[in-house]
GROMACS .gro file of N, CA and C in nm:
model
  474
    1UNK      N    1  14.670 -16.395   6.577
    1UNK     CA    2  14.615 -16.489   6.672
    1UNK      C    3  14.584 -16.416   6.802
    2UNK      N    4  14.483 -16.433   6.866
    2UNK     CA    5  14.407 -16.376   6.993
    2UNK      C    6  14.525 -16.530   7.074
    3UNK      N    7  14.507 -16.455   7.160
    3UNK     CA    8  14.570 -16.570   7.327
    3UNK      C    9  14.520 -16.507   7.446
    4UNK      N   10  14.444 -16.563   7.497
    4UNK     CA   11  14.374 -16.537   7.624
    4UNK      C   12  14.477 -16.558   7.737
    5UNK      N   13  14.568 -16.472   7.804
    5UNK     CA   14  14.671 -16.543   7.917
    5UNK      C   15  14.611 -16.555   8.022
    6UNK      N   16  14.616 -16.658   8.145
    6UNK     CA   17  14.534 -16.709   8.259
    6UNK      C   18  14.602 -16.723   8.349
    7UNK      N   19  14.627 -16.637   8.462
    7UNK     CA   20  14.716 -16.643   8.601
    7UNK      C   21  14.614 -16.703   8.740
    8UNK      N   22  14.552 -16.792   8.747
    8UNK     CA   23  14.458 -16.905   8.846
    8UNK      C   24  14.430 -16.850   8.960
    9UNK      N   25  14.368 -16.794   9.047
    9UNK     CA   26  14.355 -16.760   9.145
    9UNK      C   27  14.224 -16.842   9.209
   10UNK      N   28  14.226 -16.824   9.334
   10UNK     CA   29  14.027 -16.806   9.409
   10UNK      C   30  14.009 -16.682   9.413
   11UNK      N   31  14.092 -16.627   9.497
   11UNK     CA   32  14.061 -16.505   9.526
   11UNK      C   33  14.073 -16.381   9.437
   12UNK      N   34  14.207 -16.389   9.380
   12UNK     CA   35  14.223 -16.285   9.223
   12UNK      C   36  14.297 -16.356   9.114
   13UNK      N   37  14.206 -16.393   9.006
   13UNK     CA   38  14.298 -16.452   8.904
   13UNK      C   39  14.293 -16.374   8.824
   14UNK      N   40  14.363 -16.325   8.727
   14UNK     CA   41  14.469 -16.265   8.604
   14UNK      C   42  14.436 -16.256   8.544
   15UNK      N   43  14.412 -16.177   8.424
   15UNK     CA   44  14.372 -16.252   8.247
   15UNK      C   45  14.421 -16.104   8.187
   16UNK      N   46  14.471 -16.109   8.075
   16UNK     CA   47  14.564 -16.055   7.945
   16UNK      C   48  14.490 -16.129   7.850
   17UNK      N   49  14.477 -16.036   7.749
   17UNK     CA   50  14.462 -16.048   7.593
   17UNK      C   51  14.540 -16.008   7.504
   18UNK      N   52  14.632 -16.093   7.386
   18UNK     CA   53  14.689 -16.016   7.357
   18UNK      C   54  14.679 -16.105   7.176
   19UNK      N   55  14.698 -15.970   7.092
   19UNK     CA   56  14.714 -16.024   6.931
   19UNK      C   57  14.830 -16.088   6.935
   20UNK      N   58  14.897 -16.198   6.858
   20UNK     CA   59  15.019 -16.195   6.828
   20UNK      C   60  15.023 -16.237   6.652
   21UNK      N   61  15.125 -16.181   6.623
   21UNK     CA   62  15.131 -16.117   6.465
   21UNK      C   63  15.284 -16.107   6.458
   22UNK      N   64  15.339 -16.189   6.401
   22UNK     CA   65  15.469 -16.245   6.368
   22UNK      C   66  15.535 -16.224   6.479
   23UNK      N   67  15.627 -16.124   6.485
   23UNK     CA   68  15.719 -16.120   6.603
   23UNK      C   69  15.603 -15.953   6.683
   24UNK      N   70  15.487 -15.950   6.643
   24UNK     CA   71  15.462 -15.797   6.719
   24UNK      C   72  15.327 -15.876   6.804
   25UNK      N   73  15.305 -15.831   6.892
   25UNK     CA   74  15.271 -15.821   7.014
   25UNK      C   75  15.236 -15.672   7.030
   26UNK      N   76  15.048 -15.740   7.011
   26UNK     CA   77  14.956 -15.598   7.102
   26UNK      C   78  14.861 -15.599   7.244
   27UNK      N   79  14.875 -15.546   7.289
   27UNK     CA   80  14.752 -15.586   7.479
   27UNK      C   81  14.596 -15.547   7.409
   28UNK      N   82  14.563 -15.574   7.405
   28UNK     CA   83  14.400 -15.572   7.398
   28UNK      C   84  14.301 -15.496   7.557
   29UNK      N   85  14.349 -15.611   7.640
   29UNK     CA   86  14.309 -15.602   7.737
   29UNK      C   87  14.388 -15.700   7.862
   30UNK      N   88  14.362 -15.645   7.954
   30UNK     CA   89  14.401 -15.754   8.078
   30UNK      C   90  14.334 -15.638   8.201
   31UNK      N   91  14.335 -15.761   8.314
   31UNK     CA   92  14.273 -15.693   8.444
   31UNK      C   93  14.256 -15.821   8.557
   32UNK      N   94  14.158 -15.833   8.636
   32UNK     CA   95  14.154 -15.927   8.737
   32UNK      C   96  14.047 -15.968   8.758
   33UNK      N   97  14.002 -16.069   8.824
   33UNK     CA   98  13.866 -16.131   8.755
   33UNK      C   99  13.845 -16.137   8.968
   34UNK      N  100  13.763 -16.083   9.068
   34UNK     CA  101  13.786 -16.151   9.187
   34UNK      C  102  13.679 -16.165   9.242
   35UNK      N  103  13.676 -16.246   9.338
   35UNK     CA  104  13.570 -16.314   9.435
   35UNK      C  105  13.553 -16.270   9.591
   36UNK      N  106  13.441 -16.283   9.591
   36UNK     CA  107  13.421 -16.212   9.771
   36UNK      C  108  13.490 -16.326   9.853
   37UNK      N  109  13.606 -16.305   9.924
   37UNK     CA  110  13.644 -16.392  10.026
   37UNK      C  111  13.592 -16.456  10.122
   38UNK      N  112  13.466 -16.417  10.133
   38UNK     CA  113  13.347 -16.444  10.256
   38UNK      C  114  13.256 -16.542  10.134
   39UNK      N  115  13.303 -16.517  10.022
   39UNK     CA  116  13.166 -16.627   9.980
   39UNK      C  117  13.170 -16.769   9.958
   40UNK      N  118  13.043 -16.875   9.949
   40UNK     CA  119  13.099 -16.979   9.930
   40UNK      C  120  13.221 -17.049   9.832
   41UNK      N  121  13.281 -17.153   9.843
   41UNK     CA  122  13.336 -17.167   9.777
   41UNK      C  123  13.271 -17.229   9.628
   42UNK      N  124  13.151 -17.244   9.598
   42UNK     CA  125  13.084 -17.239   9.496
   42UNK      C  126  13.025 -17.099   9.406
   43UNK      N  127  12.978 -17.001   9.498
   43UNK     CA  128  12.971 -16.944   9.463
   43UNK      C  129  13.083 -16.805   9.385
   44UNK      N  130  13.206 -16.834   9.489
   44UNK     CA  131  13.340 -16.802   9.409
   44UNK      C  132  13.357 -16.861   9.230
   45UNK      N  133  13.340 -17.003   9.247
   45UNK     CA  134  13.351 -17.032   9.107
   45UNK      C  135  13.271 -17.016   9.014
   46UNK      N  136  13.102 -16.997   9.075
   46UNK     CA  137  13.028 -16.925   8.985
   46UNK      C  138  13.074 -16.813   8.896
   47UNK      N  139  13.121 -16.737   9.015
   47UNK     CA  140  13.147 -16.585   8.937
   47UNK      C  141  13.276 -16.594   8.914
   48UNK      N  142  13.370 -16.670   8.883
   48UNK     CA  143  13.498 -16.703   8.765
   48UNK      C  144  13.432 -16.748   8.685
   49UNK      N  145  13.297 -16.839   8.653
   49UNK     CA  146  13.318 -16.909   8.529
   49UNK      C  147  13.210 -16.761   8.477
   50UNK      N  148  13.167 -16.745   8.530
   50UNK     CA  149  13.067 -16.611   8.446
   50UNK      C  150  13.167 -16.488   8.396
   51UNK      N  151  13.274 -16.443   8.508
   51UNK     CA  152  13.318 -16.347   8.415
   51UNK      C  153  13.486 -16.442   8.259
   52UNK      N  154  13.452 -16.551   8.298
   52UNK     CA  155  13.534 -16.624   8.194
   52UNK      C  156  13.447 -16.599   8.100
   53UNK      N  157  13.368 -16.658   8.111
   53UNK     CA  158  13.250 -16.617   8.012
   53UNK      C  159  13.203 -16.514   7.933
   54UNK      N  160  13.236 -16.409   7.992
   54UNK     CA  161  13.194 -16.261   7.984
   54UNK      C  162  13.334 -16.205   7.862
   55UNK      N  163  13.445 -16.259   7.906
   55UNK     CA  164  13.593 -16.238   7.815
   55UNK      C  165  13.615 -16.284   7.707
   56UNK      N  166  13.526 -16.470   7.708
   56UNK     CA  167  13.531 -16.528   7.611
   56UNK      C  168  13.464 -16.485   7.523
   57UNK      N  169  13.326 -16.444   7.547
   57UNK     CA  170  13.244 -16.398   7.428
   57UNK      C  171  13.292 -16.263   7.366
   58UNK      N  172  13.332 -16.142   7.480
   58UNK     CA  173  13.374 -15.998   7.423
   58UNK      C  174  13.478 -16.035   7.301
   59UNK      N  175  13.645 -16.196   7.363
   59UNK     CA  176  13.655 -16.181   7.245
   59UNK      C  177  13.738 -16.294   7.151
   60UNK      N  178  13.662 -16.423   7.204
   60UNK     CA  179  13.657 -16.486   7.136
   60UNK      C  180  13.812 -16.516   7.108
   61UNK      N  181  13.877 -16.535   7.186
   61UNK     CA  182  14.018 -16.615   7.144
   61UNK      C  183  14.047 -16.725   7.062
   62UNK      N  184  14.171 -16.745   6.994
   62UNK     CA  185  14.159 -16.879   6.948
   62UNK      C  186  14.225 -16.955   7.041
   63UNK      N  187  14.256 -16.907   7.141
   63UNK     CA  188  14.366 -17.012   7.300
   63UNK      C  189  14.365 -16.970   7.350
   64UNK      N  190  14.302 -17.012   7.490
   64UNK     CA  191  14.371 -17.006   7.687
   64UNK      C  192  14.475 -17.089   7.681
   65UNK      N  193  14.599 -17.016   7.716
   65UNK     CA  194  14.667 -17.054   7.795
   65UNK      C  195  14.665 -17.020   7.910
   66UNK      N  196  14.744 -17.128   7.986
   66UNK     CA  197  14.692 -17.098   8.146
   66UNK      C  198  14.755 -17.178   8.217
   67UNK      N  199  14.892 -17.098   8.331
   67UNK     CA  200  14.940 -17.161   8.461
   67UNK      C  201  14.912 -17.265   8.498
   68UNK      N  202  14.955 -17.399   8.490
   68UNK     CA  203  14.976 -17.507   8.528
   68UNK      C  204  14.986 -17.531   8.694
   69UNK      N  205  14.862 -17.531   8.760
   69UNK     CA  206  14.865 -17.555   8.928
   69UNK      C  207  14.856 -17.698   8.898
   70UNK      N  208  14.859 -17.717   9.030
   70UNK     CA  209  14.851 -17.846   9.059
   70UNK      C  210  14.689 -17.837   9.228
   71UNK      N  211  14.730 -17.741   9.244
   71UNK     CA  212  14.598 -17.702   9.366
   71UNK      C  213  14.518 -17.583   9.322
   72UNK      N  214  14.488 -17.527   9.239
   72UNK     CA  215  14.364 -17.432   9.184
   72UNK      C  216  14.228 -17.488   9.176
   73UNK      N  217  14.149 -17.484   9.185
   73UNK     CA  218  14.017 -17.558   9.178
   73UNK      C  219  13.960 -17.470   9.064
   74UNK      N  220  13.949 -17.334   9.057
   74UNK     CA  221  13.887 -17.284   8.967
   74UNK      C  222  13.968 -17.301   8.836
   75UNK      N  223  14.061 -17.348   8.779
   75UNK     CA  224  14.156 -17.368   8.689
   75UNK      C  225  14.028 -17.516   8.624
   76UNK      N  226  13.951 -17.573   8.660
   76UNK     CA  227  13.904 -17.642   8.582
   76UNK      C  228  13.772 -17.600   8.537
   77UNK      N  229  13.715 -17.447   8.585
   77UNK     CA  230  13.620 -17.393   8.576
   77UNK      C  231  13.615 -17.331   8.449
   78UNK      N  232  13.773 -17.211   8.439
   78UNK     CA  233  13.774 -17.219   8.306
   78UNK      C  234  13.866 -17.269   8.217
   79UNK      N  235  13.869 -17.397   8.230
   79UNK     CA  236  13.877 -17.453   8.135
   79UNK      C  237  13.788 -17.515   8.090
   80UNK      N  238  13.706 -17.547   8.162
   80UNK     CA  239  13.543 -17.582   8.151
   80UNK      C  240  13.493 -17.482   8.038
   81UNK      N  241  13.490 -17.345   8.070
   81UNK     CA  242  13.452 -17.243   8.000
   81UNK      C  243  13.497 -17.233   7.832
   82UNK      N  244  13.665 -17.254   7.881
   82UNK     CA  245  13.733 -17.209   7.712
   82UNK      C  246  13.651 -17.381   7.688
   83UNK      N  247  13.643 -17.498   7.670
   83UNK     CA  248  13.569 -17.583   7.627
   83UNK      C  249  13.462 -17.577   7.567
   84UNK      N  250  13.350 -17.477   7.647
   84UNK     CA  251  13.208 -17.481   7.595
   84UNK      C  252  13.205 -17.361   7.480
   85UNK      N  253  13.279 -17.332   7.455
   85UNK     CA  254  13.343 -17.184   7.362
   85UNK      C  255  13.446 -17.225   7.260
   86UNK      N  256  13.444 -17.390   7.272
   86UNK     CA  257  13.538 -17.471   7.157
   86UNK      C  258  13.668 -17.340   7.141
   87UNK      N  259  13.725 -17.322   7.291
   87UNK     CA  260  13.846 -17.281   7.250
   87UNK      C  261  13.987 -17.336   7.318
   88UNK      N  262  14.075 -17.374   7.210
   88UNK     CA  263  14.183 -17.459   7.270
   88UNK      C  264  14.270 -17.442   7.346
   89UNK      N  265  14.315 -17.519   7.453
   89UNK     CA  266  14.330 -17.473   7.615
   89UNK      C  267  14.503 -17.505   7.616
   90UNK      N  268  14.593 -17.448   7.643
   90UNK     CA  269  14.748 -17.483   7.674
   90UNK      C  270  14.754 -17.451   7.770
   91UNK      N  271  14.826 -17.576   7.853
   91UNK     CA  272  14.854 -17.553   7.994
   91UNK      C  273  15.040 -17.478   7.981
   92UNK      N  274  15.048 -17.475   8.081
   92UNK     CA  275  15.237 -17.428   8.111
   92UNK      C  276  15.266 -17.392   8.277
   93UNK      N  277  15.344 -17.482   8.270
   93UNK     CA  278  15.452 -17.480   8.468
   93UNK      C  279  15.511 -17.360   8.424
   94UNK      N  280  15.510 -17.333   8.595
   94UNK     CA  281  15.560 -17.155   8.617
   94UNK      C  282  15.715 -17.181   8.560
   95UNK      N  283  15.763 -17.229   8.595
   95UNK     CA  284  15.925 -17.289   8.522
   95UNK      C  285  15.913 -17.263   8.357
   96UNK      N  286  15.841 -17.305   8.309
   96UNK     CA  287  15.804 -17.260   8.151
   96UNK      C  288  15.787 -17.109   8.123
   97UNK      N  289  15.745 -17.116   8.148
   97UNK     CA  290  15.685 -16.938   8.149
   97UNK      C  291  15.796 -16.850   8.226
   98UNK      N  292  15.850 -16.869   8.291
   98UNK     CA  293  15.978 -16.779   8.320
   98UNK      C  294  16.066 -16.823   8.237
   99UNK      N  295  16.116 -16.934   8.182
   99UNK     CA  296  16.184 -16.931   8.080
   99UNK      C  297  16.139 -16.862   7.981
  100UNK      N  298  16.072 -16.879   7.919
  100UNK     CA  299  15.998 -16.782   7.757
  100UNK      C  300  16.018 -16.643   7.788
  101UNK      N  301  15.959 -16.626   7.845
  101UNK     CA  302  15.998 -16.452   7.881
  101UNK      C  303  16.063 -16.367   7.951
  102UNK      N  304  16.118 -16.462   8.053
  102UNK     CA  305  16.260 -16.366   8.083
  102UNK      C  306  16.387 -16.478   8.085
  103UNK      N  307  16.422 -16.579   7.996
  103UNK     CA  308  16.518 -16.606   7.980
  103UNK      C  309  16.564 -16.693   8.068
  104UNK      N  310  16.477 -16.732   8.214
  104UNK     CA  311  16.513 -16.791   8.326
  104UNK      C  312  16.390 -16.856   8.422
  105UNK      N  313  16.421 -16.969   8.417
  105UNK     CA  314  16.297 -17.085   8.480
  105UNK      C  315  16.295 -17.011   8.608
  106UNK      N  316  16.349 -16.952   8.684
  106UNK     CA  317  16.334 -16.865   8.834
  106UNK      C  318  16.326 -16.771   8.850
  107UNK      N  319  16.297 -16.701   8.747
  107UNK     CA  320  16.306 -16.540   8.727
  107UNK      C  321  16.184 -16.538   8.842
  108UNK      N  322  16.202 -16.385   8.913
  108UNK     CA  323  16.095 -16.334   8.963
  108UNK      C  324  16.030 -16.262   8.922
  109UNK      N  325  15.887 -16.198   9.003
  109UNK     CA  326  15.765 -16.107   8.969
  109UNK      C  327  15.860 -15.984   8.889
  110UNK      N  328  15.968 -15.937   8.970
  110UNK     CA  329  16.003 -15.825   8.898
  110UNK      C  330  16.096 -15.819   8.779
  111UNK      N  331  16.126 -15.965   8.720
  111UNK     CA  332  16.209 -15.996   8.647
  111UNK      C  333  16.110 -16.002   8.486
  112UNK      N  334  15.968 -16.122   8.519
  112UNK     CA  335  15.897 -16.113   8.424
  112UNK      C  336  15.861 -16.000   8.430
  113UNK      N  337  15.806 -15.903   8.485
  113UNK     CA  338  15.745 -15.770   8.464
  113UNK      C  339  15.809 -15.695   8.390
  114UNK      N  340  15.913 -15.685   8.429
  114UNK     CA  341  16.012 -15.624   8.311
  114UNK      C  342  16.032 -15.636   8.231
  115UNK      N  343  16.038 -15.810   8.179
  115UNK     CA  344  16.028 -15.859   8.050
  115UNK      C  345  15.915 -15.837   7.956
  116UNK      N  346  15.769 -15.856   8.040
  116UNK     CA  347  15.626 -15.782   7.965
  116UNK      C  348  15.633 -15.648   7.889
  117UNK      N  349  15.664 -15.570   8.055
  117UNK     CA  350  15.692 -15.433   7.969
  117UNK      C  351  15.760 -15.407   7.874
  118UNK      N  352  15.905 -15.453   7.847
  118UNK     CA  353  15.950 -15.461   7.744
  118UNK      C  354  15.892 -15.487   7.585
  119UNK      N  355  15.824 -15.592   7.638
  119UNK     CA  356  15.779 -15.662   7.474
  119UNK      C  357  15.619 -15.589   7.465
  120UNK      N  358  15.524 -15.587   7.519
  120UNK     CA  359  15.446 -15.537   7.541
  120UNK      C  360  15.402 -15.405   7.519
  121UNK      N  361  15.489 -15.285   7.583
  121UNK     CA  362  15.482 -15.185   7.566
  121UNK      C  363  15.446 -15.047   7.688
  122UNK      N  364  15.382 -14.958   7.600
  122UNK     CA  365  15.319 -14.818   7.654
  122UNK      C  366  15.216 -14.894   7.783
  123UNK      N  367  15.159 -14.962   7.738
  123UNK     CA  368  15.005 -14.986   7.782
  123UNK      C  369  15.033 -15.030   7.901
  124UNK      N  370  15.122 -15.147   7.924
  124UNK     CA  371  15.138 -15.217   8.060
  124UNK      C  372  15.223 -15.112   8.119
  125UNK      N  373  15.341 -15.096   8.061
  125UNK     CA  374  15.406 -14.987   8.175
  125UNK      C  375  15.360 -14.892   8.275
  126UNK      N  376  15.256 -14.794   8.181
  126UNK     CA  377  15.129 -14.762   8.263
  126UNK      C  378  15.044 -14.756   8.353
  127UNK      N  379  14.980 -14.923   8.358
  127UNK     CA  380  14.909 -15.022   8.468
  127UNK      C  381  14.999 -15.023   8.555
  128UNK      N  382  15.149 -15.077   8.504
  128UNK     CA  383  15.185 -15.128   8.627
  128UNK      C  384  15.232 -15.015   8.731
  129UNK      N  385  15.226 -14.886   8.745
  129UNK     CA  386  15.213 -14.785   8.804
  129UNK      C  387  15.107 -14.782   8.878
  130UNK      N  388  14.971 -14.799   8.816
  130UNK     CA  389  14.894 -14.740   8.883
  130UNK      C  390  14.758 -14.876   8.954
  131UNK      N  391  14.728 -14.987   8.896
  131UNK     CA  392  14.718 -15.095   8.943
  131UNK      C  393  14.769 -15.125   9.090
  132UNK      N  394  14.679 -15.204   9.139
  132UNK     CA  395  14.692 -15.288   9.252
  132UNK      C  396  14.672 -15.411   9.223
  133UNK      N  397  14.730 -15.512   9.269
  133UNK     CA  398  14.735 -15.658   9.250
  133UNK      C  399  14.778 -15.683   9.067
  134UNK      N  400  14.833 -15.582   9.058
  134UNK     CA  401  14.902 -15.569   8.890
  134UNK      C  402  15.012 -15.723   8.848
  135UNK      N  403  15.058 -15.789   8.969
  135UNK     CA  404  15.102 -15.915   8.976
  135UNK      C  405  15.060 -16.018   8.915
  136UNK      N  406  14.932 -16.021   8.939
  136UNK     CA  407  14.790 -16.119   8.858
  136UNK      C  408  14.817 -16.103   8.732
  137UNK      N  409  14.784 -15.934   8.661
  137UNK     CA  410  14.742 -15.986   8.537
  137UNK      C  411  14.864 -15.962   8.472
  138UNK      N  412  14.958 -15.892   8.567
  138UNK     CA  413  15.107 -15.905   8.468
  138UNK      C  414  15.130 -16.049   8.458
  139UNK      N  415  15.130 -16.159   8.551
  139UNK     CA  416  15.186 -16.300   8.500
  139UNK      C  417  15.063 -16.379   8.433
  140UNK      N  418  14.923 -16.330   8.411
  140UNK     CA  419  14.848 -16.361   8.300
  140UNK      C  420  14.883 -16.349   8.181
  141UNK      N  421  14.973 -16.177   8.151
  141UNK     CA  422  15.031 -16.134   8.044
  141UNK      C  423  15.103 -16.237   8.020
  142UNK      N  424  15.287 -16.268   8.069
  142UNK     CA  425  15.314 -16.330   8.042
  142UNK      C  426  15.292 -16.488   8.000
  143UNK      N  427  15.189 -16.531   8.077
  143UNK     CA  428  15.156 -16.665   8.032
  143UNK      C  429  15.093 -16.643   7.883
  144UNK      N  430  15.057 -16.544   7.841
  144UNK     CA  431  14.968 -16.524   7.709
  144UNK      C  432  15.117 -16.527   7.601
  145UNK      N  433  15.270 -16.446   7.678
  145UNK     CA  434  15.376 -16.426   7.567
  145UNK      C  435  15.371 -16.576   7.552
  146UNK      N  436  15.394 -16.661   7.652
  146UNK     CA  437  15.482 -16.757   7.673
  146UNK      C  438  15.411 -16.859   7.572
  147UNK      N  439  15.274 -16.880   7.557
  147UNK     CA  440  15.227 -16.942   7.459
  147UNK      C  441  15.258 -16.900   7.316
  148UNK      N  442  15.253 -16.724   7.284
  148UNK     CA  443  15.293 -16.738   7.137
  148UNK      C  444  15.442 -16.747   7.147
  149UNK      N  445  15.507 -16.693   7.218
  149UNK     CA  446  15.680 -16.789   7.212
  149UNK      C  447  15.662 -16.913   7.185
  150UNK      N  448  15.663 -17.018   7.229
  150UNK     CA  449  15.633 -17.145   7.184
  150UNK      C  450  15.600 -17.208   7.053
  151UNK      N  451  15.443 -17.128   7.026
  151UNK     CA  452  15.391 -17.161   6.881
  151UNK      C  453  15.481 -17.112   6.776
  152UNK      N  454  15.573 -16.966   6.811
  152UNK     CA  455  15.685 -16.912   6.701
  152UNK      C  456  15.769 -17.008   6.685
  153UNK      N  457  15.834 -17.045   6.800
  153UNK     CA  458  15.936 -17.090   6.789
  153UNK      C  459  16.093 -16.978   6.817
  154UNK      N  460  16.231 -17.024   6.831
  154UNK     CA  461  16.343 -16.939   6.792
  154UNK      C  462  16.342 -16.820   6.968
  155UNK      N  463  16.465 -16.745   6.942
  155UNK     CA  464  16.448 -16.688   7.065
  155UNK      C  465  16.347 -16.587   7.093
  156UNK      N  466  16.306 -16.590   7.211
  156UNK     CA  467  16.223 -16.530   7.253
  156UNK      C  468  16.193 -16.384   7.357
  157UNK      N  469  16.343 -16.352   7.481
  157UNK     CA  470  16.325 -16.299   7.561
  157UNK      C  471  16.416 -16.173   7.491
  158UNK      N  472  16.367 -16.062   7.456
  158UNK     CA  473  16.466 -15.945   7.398
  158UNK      C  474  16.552 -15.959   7.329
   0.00000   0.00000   0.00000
């Protein structure tokens, strides 16, 4: 199963790709999707739903999951997107998603990160060295575990 993970931003939102295949877990891809701060606020969501667009087609997920705001505006852009790409959308509260992958509804940035790298591997450990704003698409990552945790079922964090 492909899972598209979705960390919401205006300014830099998140996205992870990752296979999941029984209990193994591969990165495909992840990075940051961002917008000129000076630009309109339409034209910001233009260019989220185009490079949503641009991810969806390269690769065709069978699910966005995606951070549960309650104030994101572009969070309905792509979901707009995974829609017109008939692909099925799971939401999840940050409370969810720190549970699934590190064991704790309050875990912090450096708590899930650790937990990614762990399950994840070579690839992120890597990034997260040399990346800037590596925050984004590390808790994109995790929102991508936190959905196939769920669909598995059983424990999940190490």
């Amino acid at each position: 199963m492909l899972i598209l993970g979705i960390d919401p931003g205006t300014a830099t939102t998140g996205y992870g790709i990752i296979r999941s295949s029984s209990n193994l877990f591969e990165v495909l891809e992840f990075g940051l999707i961002t917008t000129d701060k000076d630009g309109t606020p339409g034209k910001r969501l233009e260019n989220i739903y185009l490079e949503m667009t641009r991810i969806l087609k390269k690769f065709s997920p069978d699910v966005m999951a995606i951070e549960k705001l309650f104030f994101a505006a572009n969070q309905g852009v792509m979901i707009f997107a995974a829609a017109k790409y008939k692909i099925e959308v799971a939401e999840y509260a940050p409370g969810t998603i720190k549970k699934e992958v590190a064991g704790n509804g309050r875990a912090d940035k450096k708590m899930i990160q650790k937990a990614i790298r762990k399950v994840l591997g070579a690839k992120v450990r890597s990034a997260a060295k040399k990346k800037t704003h590596f925050d984004n698409a590390a808790d994109a990552l995790a929102v991508a575990l936190c959905h196939a945790y769920r669909i598995r079922g059983g424990d999940n964090h190490g």
